[in-house]
């Protein structure tokens, strides 16, 4: 399947996240999920970025929190709401808000 | 004439959030969605409990006596009674130390038709792939 | 162009998931997509009229009203409303109140569904 | 006998923290303690009249009314109410509406404070 | 100090919990916190029970979830709302709901 | 004549919950609690950010432009402007890789009086012990 996963929390039980497989997988960091794209806890990137997936972070939520594009991990692409609509309709068939 | 499959995946524990309750009430409502659909069109729901979500399935929940709210146990029995497909992840039962005995397997006291199916996560993954739409609760 | 059904059950204030959902709906309508917007649980407060704007809270009511004018189908779960003391006459203009089966029927015809069941 | 001040900001429905808070207040009053009960944020919905009882939700309004009759001081944050469209005339009998400084003053004279800031 | 900590979540960032010290410390499991007193994930008791403290679990919340007294870890005492009021007024001066 | 100290401890990140916002508005309101108190009585608030709570303190938050809500940055500046004691845990800044430069240290643009104090968790522990009441947000 082609699955887009929304991560909106910084701290959550990641067992669903870790186990779900998808031929094509996108992970979109929104709300407090953006910390996974920006914060290096104890100098390490978020373990969520180890999954084999395309990663995106919502610029509006990045900026709400006070982060800039330059704070974003190299694995993650910055998108806005308009890009998100395109991702939803063109890239992923099913969506999961964890 | 078409059938669309919707998977209601519950991965959060009950009572601290309303989400698992809403999953079940929405899933049950699928059965009356026909009123808004063309003849022959239909929605088929499936409900799967994974991760901490399996804690919704414990027997002997006393939420109604104590807090005056219907228990998740009652909602699950209701779903089984109406013939919905209800799945529980086997690996998560093992991980949290729960047995088949400790969870709601049927609605027998109120004359249920279907039984809870304890299946591997792999099977739940397959079900998610087969469905048209996915919702997490 | 496709159809997106968004379902939300989060509070009007707190998680900001309704803010997210409304912005996503707007962006989809801007691109010519059709959007159904379903609120259940605590999110039903979004359908209430006379929300007074405060700077500490986003004022989503007005924006949803605009989007309804641009074709958004917005509906609130009737029993979730009633349980929160929201009567039919408390409903903002343009909003509908239905049973949950409306949402499921909307899912039937949707190309994409995003359900935000955070709370 | 002592005084307990309970503050809650959680939704009426969802986390069940208001259910916890009301039961704790009742147990304290049963033992002869004095209780101040402060709701802010989403919890202000507890002060609304015409909450219709539904089996899927606890019906706390009635219980709080009883406790007010037994001496509970219940107050809701005024600006939190207004931001949610709750007008003064929507307030249940016996409830007060104050600024947040009322809660702080209540904390001043309390022997114990439990603030539930979950949401 | 004499501190009573309320744990109401199963999954949460435990960094405050782990670091707070108190001469006298009580931990009261309520709501979904009761899983720390009942569930043995991967056959192990909750790491929260490793803290040096007196542990309590609210019987009403235990039963709401379908657990019995016999499911409760030996380190944890089962109390009801009435006992909780006594704990609050007689044993702990400050309270923290995490 | 008495002074009671209240500690407002914020250990959760902002925007996903309302709790840190309520911490600051309540803490600021302490300053007008006198209207309900006897002459000479007073409440002294202190605000401490620990754990993920330090993520409330980031500079350049654009919540107002983007979502139309006041930012936590604005609330913290307001607290500093009114002379409240605001503490941020040093170890948590280090753990999350944030520098003093990246967080709100004063309300200088609007004429602030106090400065954010970056202190060890040990110091915050002491402050919690000294206060009369504790609240977590």
XYZ file of C-alpha atoms in Angstrom:
708
model
C 0.000 0.000 0.000
C 0.901 3.684 -0.172
C 0.620 5.022 3.360
C 1.103 8.478 4.824
C 1.610 8.553 8.597
C 1.085 11.763 10.581
C 3.155 12.093 13.751
C 1.776 14.866 15.978
C 3.334 13.990 19.351
C 6.859 14.229 20.704
C 6.357 11.483 23.300
C 4.072 8.591 22.428
C 3.992 4.821 22.332
C 5.765 4.143 19.053
C 4.812 0.469 18.757
C 2.335 1.035 15.895
C 4.810 3.321 14.148
C 7.588 0.791 14.367
C 5.592 -2.169 13.126
C 3.524 -0.827 10.240
C 4.978 -1.691 6.857
C 4.138 -0.125 3.524
C 5.548 -0.461 0.002
C 5.549 3.289 -0.107
C 5.680 5.100 3.198
C 5.651 8.792 4.017
C 5.970 10.242 7.512
C 4.664 13.760 8.025
C 5.718 15.541 11.217
C 3.097 18.043 12.355
C 2.328 19.808 15.664
C 4.677 18.477 18.374
C 5.840 15.798 15.968
C 8.130 18.480 14.540
C 10.531 17.912 17.437
C 11.484 14.609 15.795
C 12.724 16.620 12.827
C 14.549 19.270 14.844
C 15.620 18.210 18.324
C 18.685 16.035 18.881
C 18.137 14.544 22.316
C 21.484 13.642 23.874
C 23.039 14.588 20.561
C 21.163 11.901 18.635
C 18.544 12.256 15.928
C 15.094 10.907 16.712
C 14.870 7.102 16.442
C 11.741 7.708 14.322
C 14.027 8.807 11.483
C 15.515 5.297 11.322
C 12.430 3.911 9.595
C 12.660 3.406 5.862
C 10.363 6.201 4.689
C 10.178 9.627 3.110
C 10.062 12.264 5.844
C 8.289 15.617 5.751
C 7.799 18.399 8.288
C 5.115 21.087 8.134
C 6.766 24.517 7.917
C 3.842 26.275 9.612
C 4.246 24.085 12.703
C 8.024 24.420 12.600
C 7.730 28.195 12.708
C 4.954 28.195 15.306
C 7.431 26.557 17.660
C 10.286 28.922 16.810
C 12.350 26.621 14.584
C 13.851 27.501 11.229
C 14.532 25.422 8.130
C 18.192 25.309 9.103
C 17.242 23.431 12.289
C 15.694 20.556 10.335
C 17.425 17.188 10.024
C 18.855 16.529 6.555
C 16.593 13.496 6.071
C 13.432 15.600 6.329
C 11.848 17.763 3.627
C 10.063 20.963 4.671
C 6.563 21.316 3.190
C 3.631 23.689 3.678
C -0.134 23.009 3.817
C -0.434 23.386 0.065
C 2.308 20.782 -0.526
C 0.604 18.550 2.020
C -2.599 18.542 -0.026
C -0.596 17.399 -3.044
C 1.110 14.670 -1.040
C -2.262 13.441 0.210
C -3.890 13.280 -3.218
C -0.911 12.307 -5.360
C 1.440 10.202 -3.253
C -0.480 8.305 -0.566
C -3.754 6.402 -0.722
C -4.244 5.770 2.974
C -3.560 8.086 5.868
C -2.958 7.347 9.540
C -2.812 9.986 12.294
C -0.966 8.295 15.125
C -22.883 -1.546 -6.433
C -19.755 -1.240 -4.422
C -18.348 -2.232 -1.077
C -15.772 -0.083 0.716
C -13.794 -1.491 3.607
C -12.852 0.763 6.514
C -10.366 -0.337 9.171
C -10.774 1.131 12.666
C -7.409 0.560 14.337
C -7.358 1.195 18.086
C -3.889 1.519 19.581
C -4.574 3.641 22.670
C -5.794 2.553 26.106
C -9.356 3.517 27.104
C -10.858 6.101 29.498
C -7.942 8.556 29.463
C -8.967 9.538 25.952
C -12.358 9.279 24.292
C -10.888 7.992 21.060
C -11.448 4.216 21.421
C -15.082 4.808 22.380
C -15.558 6.936 19.264
C -13.899 4.225 17.166
C -16.511 1.705 18.242
C -19.508 4.019 17.946
C -18.393 5.100 14.459
C -17.684 1.504 13.395
C -21.130 0.419 14.556
C -22.709 3.361 12.724
C -21.291 2.001 9.434
C -24.183 -0.407 9.485
C -26.731 2.349 9.062
C -24.719 4.356 6.517
C -26.871 2.827 3.749
C -29.488 5.527 4.311
C -27.068 7.984 2.709
C -25.805 5.587 0.012
C -27.093 4.337 -3.333
C -28.768 0.936 -3.500
C -26.251 -1.855 -3.202
C -23.455 0.381 -2.004
C -22.141 -0.404 1.427
C -19.410 0.187 4.005
C -17.788 -2.767 5.755
C -16.043 -1.910 8.992
C -13.402 -3.920 10.781
C -12.104 -3.162 14.234
C -8.581 -4.108 15.288
C -6.975 -3.617 18.696
C -3.187 -3.362 18.667
C -0.531 -2.041 21.061
C -1.956 -0.487 24.232
C -5.330 -0.566 22.484
C -5.789 -4.180 23.602
C -6.353 -2.800 27.120
C -9.814 -1.772 25.872
C -10.741 -5.455 25.663
C -10.422 -6.466 29.322
C -13.375 -8.252 30.888
C -15.266 -7.105 33.991
C -14.843 -3.357 33.432
C -16.916 -1.556 36.063
C -16.985 1.931 34.502
C -20.774 2.121 34.553
C -21.143 1.299 38.275
C -18.294 3.516 39.351
C -18.270 6.499 37.005
C -21.630 6.179 35.301
C -20.171 5.738 31.815
C -20.673 2.763 29.540
C -17.588 0.567 29.542
C -15.525 -0.194 26.488
C -16.352 -3.822 27.212
C -20.034 -3.024 26.577
C -19.175 -1.265 23.312
C -17.099 -4.227 22.133
C -19.880 -6.665 23.005
C -22.273 -4.463 21.111
C -19.997 -4.562 18.059
C -19.767 -8.368 18.270
C -23.519 -8.644 18.705
C -24.013 -6.686 15.490
C -21.672 -9.041 13.667
C -18.697 -6.720 13.219
C -15.282 -8.249 12.681
C -13.175 -7.604 15.777
C -9.471 -8.487 15.844
C -6.981 -8.421 18.722
C -3.226 -8.581 18.211
C -1.739 -11.779 19.635
C 1.792 -10.451 20.119
C 0.470 -7.481 22.109
C -1.557 -9.753 24.380
C 1.631 -11.684 25.076
C 3.699 -8.550 25.525
C 1.312 -7.136 28.151
C 0.858 -10.521 29.829
C -2.848 -10.906 29.037
C -4.551 -14.202 28.228
C -7.498 -15.001 25.982
C -9.433 -15.593 29.209
C -8.979 -12.029 30.355
C -10.447 -10.357 27.275
C -13.913 -10.024 25.759
C -14.261 -12.885 23.275
C -17.989 -12.815 22.592
C -21.260 -11.160 23.536
C -22.784 -14.481 24.579
C -24.728 -13.169 27.552
C -26.635 -10.915 25.224
C -26.778 -13.413 22.355
C -23.812 -12.428 20.228
C -23.089 -13.666 16.743
C -19.401 -13.100 16.138
C -16.299 -13.849 18.188
C -13.184 -11.804 18.784
C -10.396 -13.081 16.552
C -6.925 -13.215 18.078
C -4.486 -12.849 15.204
C -0.853 -11.986 14.548
C 0.204 -8.423 13.747
C 1.080 -9.739 10.288
C -2.586 -10.588 9.742
C -3.629 -7.114 10.929
C -1.095 -5.621 8.537
C -2.732 -7.624 5.712
C -6.175 -6.395 6.737
C -4.935 -2.811 6.669
C -3.600 -3.390 3.171
C -6.889 -4.865 1.950
C -9.056 -2.053 3.272
C -9.902 1.092 1.332
C -9.549 3.480 4.255
C -7.643 3.458 7.496
C -8.383 5.301 10.724
C -6.359 5.246 13.912
C -7.925 5.785 17.324
C -9.815 16.887 -8.411
C -10.623 14.591 -5.525
C -12.637 14.414 -2.374
C -11.091 14.531 1.092
C -13.047 13.632 4.215
C -11.575 14.984 7.437
C -12.831 13.678 10.786
C -11.741 15.244 14.079
C -12.613 14.561 17.702
C -10.160 16.900 19.481
C -11.111 19.842 21.664
C -11.628 23.289 20.200
C -8.780 24.520 22.374
C -5.768 22.539 23.518
C -4.289 20.164 20.991
C -4.711 22.553 18.044
C -5.767 19.579 15.921
C -8.880 21.461 14.825
C -6.648 24.354 13.751
C -4.662 21.881 11.678
C -7.797 20.322 10.200
C -9.305 23.686 9.216
C -6.064 24.841 7.554
C -5.803 21.559 5.665
C -9.420 21.863 4.529
C -8.752 25.406 3.307
C -5.615 24.372 1.416
C -7.523 21.517 -0.263
C -10.420 23.811 -1.277
C -7.910 26.351 -2.605
C -6.687 23.643 -4.968
C -10.210 22.817 -6.129
C -10.779 19.646 -4.102
C -14.039 18.783 -2.422
C -13.898 18.534 1.392
C -16.252 16.976 3.936
C -15.553 18.033 7.525
C -16.861 15.884 10.361
C -16.568 16.773 14.042
C -17.400 14.351 16.838
C -16.588 14.125 20.562
C -15.100 17.301 22.003
C -14.604 18.758 18.522
C -18.342 19.397 18.237
C -17.796 22.702 20.055
C -16.504 24.049 16.769
C -20.095 24.026 15.482
C -21.314 26.306 18.279
C -22.283 29.871 17.521
C -21.207 32.848 19.676
C -17.603 31.787 20.172
C -16.018 34.986 21.351
C -12.616 35.691 19.781
C -9.749 35.863 22.283
C -6.127 36.367 21.415
C -5.113 33.352 23.476
C -7.203 31.102 21.288
C -7.561 30.792 17.587
C -10.963 31.818 16.332
C -11.849 29.023 13.953
C -15.597 29.579 13.764
C -15.323 32.454 11.299
C -12.905 30.635 9.017
C -15.120 27.541 8.857
C -18.064 29.793 7.981
C -16.077 31.169 5.035
C -15.141 27.681 3.897
C -18.778 26.565 4.061
C -19.473 29.477 1.715
C -16.861 27.985 -0.624
C -18.431 24.528 -0.638
C -17.153 22.839 2.518
C -19.662 20.324 3.898
C -19.402 20.671 7.679
C -21.310 18.330 9.968
C -21.300 17.686 13.707
C -22.216 14.465 15.487
C -25.661 15.029 16.933
C -25.400 12.881 20.064
C -21.903 14.206 20.861
C -23.385 17.738 20.697
C -26.348 16.924 22.914
C -24.139 15.260 25.535
C -22.264 18.554 25.797
C -25.395 20.628 26.200
C -25.257 21.947 22.622
C -28.823 22.213 21.363
C -29.842 22.438 17.731
C -30.388 26.192 18.087
C -26.776 26.620 19.287
C -25.475 25.487 15.897
C -23.624 27.972 13.716
C -25.197 28.790 10.359
C -24.214 26.454 7.572
C -23.337 23.542 9.858
C -25.327 20.315 9.765
C -26.034 17.895 12.591
C -26.188 14.205 11.733
C -25.703 10.758 13.189
C -22.314 9.089 12.787
C -23.532 7.190 9.721
C -23.235 10.456 7.749
C -19.485 10.376 8.322
C -19.272 6.773 7.177
C -21.262 7.563 4.044
C -18.904 10.474 3.416
C -15.984 8.047 3.742
C -17.622 5.820 1.143
C -17.376 8.462 -1.544
C -14.076 10.000 -0.407
C -10.794 9.503 -2.251
C -8.852 10.212 0.916
C -9.749 10.129 4.610
C -7.862 11.736 7.438
C -9.261 10.901 10.846
C -7.674 12.748 13.766
C -8.601 10.778 16.877
C -6.084 12.230 19.235
C -8.157 12.773 22.342
C -10.323 19.403 59.291
C -8.486 21.067 56.451
C -9.039 22.857 53.199
C -8.333 21.309 49.808
C -8.234 23.373 46.636
C -8.665 21.368 43.440
C -7.889 22.971 40.077
C -8.675 21.224 36.789
C -8.275 22.204 33.150
C -9.249 18.946 31.420
C -12.213 18.456 29.110
C -15.602 17.471 30.441
C -15.389 14.323 28.349
C -12.273 12.415 27.409
C -9.611 12.177 30.077
C -12.075 11.607 32.954
C -9.950 13.909 35.104
C -13.034 15.926 35.989
C -14.724 12.700 37.098
C -11.725 12.039 39.322
C -11.748 15.572 40.700
C -15.459 15.508 41.507
C -15.188 12.136 43.280
C -12.195 13.373 45.276
C -14.081 16.550 46.249
C -17.030 14.441 47.388
C -14.840 12.119 49.462
C -13.165 15.121 51.130
C -16.514 16.773 51.918
C -17.793 13.450 53.304
C -14.937 13.595 55.793
C -15.751 17.155 56.816
C -13.047 18.970 54.873
C -13.597 22.235 53.057
C -13.140 22.105 49.268
C -12.644 24.832 46.657
C -13.130 23.643 43.081
C -11.625 25.664 40.223
C -12.137 24.917 36.552
C -10.196 26.636 33.785
C -9.467 25.877 30.135
C -11.634 23.136 28.657
C -12.878 22.153 32.111
C -15.085 25.270 32.209
C -17.741 23.298 30.323
C -18.560 21.645 33.630
C -20.125 24.937 34.745
C -22.583 24.978 31.830
C -26.239 24.341 32.448
C -28.367 22.023 30.260
C -25.846 19.207 29.973
C -28.000 16.355 28.789
C -27.234 13.033 30.483
C -26.058 10.308 28.094
C -24.990 6.855 29.118
C -21.748 7.170 27.187
C -20.699 10.090 29.355
C -20.753 10.655 33.043
C -23.205 13.324 34.109
C -21.153 15.386 36.516
C -23.270 18.536 36.528
C -25.863 17.112 38.904
C -23.284 15.765 41.364
C -21.467 19.110 41.498
C -24.788 20.827 42.171
C -25.313 18.517 45.160
C -21.813 19.210 46.444
C -22.368 22.970 46.131
C -25.383 22.419 48.369
C -23.039 20.771 50.862
C -20.592 23.687 50.905
C -18.377 23.150 47.859
C -17.133 26.460 46.442
C -17.159 25.978 42.668
C -15.773 28.648 40.355
C -15.021 28.808 36.645
C -12.419 30.965 34.916
C -14.350 33.789 33.309
C -12.161 34.390 30.256
C -11.815 30.647 29.586
C -15.637 30.463 29.565
C -16.071 33.427 27.238
C -13.494 32.080 24.792
C -15.647 28.955 24.502
C -18.844 30.879 23.905
C -20.165 30.296 27.437
C -21.987 33.416 28.531
C -22.776 34.349 32.093
C -26.385 33.230 31.609
C -25.175 29.749 30.565
C -23.744 29.143 34.034
C -25.294 26.479 36.239
C -26.852 27.629 39.492
C -24.434 27.855 42.392
C -21.337 28.229 40.217
C -19.292 31.427 40.318
C -17.297 33.021 37.529
C -14.078 34.783 38.489
C -10.683 35.790 37.164
C -7.751 33.465 37.760
C -6.693 35.470 40.830
C -9.598 33.840 42.702
C -7.876 30.477 42.312
C -4.592 31.875 43.582
C -6.304 33.415 46.598
C -7.932 30.049 47.240
C -4.469 28.444 47.112
C -3.296 30.963 49.705
C -5.692 29.692 52.318
C -5.603 26.009 51.297
C -3.831 23.315 53.286
C -3.486 21.175 50.200
C -3.636 21.912 46.472
C -4.136 19.436 43.691
C -3.840 20.949 40.247
C -4.694 18.641 37.359
C -3.177 20.244 34.271
C -3.289 17.278 31.989
C -4.527 18.837 28.784
C 9.491 17.610 51.823
C 6.543 15.226 51.913
C 5.369 14.796 48.354
C 2.526 12.836 46.810
C 2.843 12.235 43.062
C -0.184 11.262 40.961
C 0.556 9.167 37.881
C -2.437 9.147 35.520
C -0.823 8.019 32.249
C 0.536 4.714 31.059
C 2.918 6.262 28.518
C 4.503 9.607 29.377
C 7.862 11.315 29.563
C 9.101 10.093 32.934
C 11.983 12.552 33.296
C 10.275 14.617 36.040
C 9.200 11.448 37.817
C 12.688 10.011 37.793
C 14.438 13.140 39.043
C 12.197 14.519 41.786
C 13.448 13.673 45.252
C 11.533 13.849 48.493
C 12.272 12.820 52.090
C 8.906 11.191 52.098
C 7.463 10.205 48.755
C 4.169 8.618 47.822
C 3.159 7.600 44.305
C -0.549 7.247 43.626
C -1.573 5.436 40.442
C -4.903 6.684 39.102
C -6.683 6.519 35.717
C -4.338 4.908 33.158
C -1.530 5.088 35.697
C -3.019 1.891 37.153
C -1.346 -0.103 34.379
C 1.967 0.510 36.164
C 0.553 -1.394 39.121
C -0.971 -4.249 37.114
C 0.618 -4.849 33.724
C 3.915 -6.679 33.364
C 5.165 -5.631 29.946
C 7.489 -8.306 28.566
C 7.175 -10.034 31.926
C 8.713 -7.129 33.845
C 7.135 -4.848 36.425
C 6.904 -1.169 35.509
C 10.225 0.687 35.885
C 8.230 3.303 37.850
C 8.105 0.845 40.763
C 11.888 1.027 41.072
C 11.731 4.461 42.701
C 12.120 4.566 46.458
C 8.570 5.469 47.462
C 5.314 4.193 48.909
C 3.010 3.087 46.103
C -0.774 3.237 46.013
C -3.373 2.414 43.389
C -6.960 3.663 43.332
C -9.348 0.710 43.533
C -12.119 2.530 41.650
C -9.838 3.031 38.640
C -8.518 -0.511 38.897
C -12.050 -1.890 38.670
C -13.124 0.548 35.966
C -10.478 -1.049 33.761
C -11.422 -4.613 34.700
C -8.544 -5.430 37.055
C -8.852 -7.069 40.462
C -6.822 -6.695 43.649
C -5.091 -9.973 42.849
C -3.663 -8.390 39.677
C -1.825 -5.695 41.641
C 1.944 -5.791 42.127
C 3.001 -6.698 45.679
C 4.732 -3.319 46.119
C 1.489 -1.403 45.676
C -1.268 -0.836 48.231
C -4.869 -0.634 47.015
C -6.767 2.405 48.335
C -10.144 4.007 47.634
C -11.157 7.687 47.340
C -11.783 7.906 51.058
C -8.277 6.584 51.851
C -6.889 9.005 49.293
C -8.353 11.958 51.179
C -6.600 10.730 54.332
C -3.305 10.317 52.478
C -3.602 13.857 51.103
C -4.310 15.483 54.451
C -2.243 13.281 56.769
C 0.761 12.011 54.832
C 1.750 14.465 52.117
C 2.051 18.250 52.169
C 2.582 18.879 48.482
C 0.922 17.163 45.559
C 2.022 16.840 41.955
C -0.176 15.494 39.146
C 2.280 14.469 36.437
C 0.759 39.129 57.288
C 1.911 36.096 55.390
C 3.561 35.158 52.131
C 2.811 31.880 50.409
C 5.055 30.598 47.635
C 3.560 28.695 44.702
C 5.734 26.852 42.208
C 4.405 26.488 38.660
C 6.433 23.651 37.146
C 6.062 23.229 33.396
C 7.311 19.917 32.045
C 5.255 19.530 28.861
C 5.858 21.007 25.411
C 3.505 23.772 24.217
C 0.643 23.937 21.676
C -0.315 20.244 21.769
C -1.802 20.844 25.209
C -3.109 24.073 26.721
C -1.450 23.394 30.052
C 1.723 25.518 29.788
C -0.348 28.504 28.650
C -2.594 28.106 31.672
C 0.471 27.838 33.920
C 1.661 31.250 32.793
C -1.718 32.977 32.891
C -2.372 31.596 36.375
C 1.129 32.531 37.590
C 0.672 36.082 36.301
C -2.727 36.296 37.983
C -1.051 35.705 41.374
C -0.124 39.337 41.233
C -3.719 40.466 41.495
C -4.784 37.851 44.067
C -4.451 40.536 46.769
C -7.982 41.726 46.009
C -9.236 38.525 47.637
C -6.653 38.476 50.468
C -6.234 40.291 53.793
C -3.892 43.282 53.974
C -0.293 42.208 53.899
C -1.043 38.687 52.730
C 0.384 37.730 49.400
C 1.136 34.942 46.927
C 4.584 34.708 45.344
C 4.696 32.653 42.157
C 7.727 31.089 40.555
C 7.758 29.500 37.134
C 10.185 26.694 36.277
C 10.582 24.937 32.934
C 11.973 21.417 33.122
C 12.036 18.381 30.821
C 10.168 18.907 27.550
C 8.722 22.046 29.137
C 11.820 23.977 28.102
C 10.495 23.784 24.517
C 8.027 26.498 25.582
C 10.928 28.925 25.841
C 12.140 28.979 22.251
C 12.554 32.385 20.605
C 10.823 33.489 17.406
C 7.624 31.502 17.857
C 5.212 32.513 15.083
C 1.984 31.107 16.540
C 0.170 34.442 16.307
C 0.933 35.036 12.603
C 0.213 31.474 11.589
C -2.591 30.236 13.837
C -3.832 33.467 15.404
C -2.933 32.426 18.961
C -0.563 34.227 21.292
C 2.738 32.400 21.495
C 4.182 30.957 24.662
C 7.120 33.251 24.011
C 4.784 36.228 24.444
C 3.429 34.788 27.694
C 6.935 34.226 29.071
C 7.973 37.768 28.132
C 4.879 39.033 29.852
C 5.810 37.123 33.008
C 9.332 38.543 32.922
C 7.982 42.027 32.317
C 5.880 41.723 35.439
C 8.917 40.687 37.440
C 8.095 37.014 37.951
C 10.918 34.600 38.689
C 11.372 32.329 35.686
C 13.779 29.372 35.813
C 14.913 27.023 33.052
C 16.650 23.724 33.736
C 20.240 23.716 32.468
C 20.560 19.936 32.115
C 17.424 19.797 29.977
C 18.695 22.549 27.684
C 21.837 20.485 27.190
C 19.935 17.247 26.747
C 17.746 18.726 23.977
C 20.672 20.548 22.393
C 19.387 24.079 23.008
C 21.593 27.046 23.829
C 20.933 30.115 25.964
C 20.792 32.028 22.668
C 17.830 30.040 21.441
C 15.541 30.728 24.406
C 13.691 33.759 25.749
C 16.013 35.369 28.298
C 14.313 38.737 28.810
C 11.454 40.924 27.675
C 13.834 43.691 26.619
C 11.930 44.792 23.540
C 8.978 45.591 25.744
C 11.003 46.927 28.664
C 11.356 43.869 30.878
C 12.619 43.859 34.420
C 13.680 40.303 35.196
C 15.779 37.777 33.320
C 15.300 34.064 32.803
C 17.546 32.164 35.195
C 19.221 29.050 33.837
C 19.807 26.777 36.806
C 20.550 23.147 37.592
C 17.791 20.679 38.344
C 19.186 20.574 41.870
C 18.341 24.263 42.269
C 14.818 23.658 40.936
C 14.460 20.792 43.410
C 15.427 23.231 46.215
C 12.893 25.772 44.990
C 10.181 23.098 45.010
C 11.116 22.246 48.582
C 10.976 25.888 49.687
C 7.561 26.579 48.184
C 4.278 26.036 49.996
C 2.423 24.592 47.021
C 3.414 22.808 43.882
C 1.581 22.587 40.571
C 2.656 20.701 37.481
C 1.629 21.777 33.989
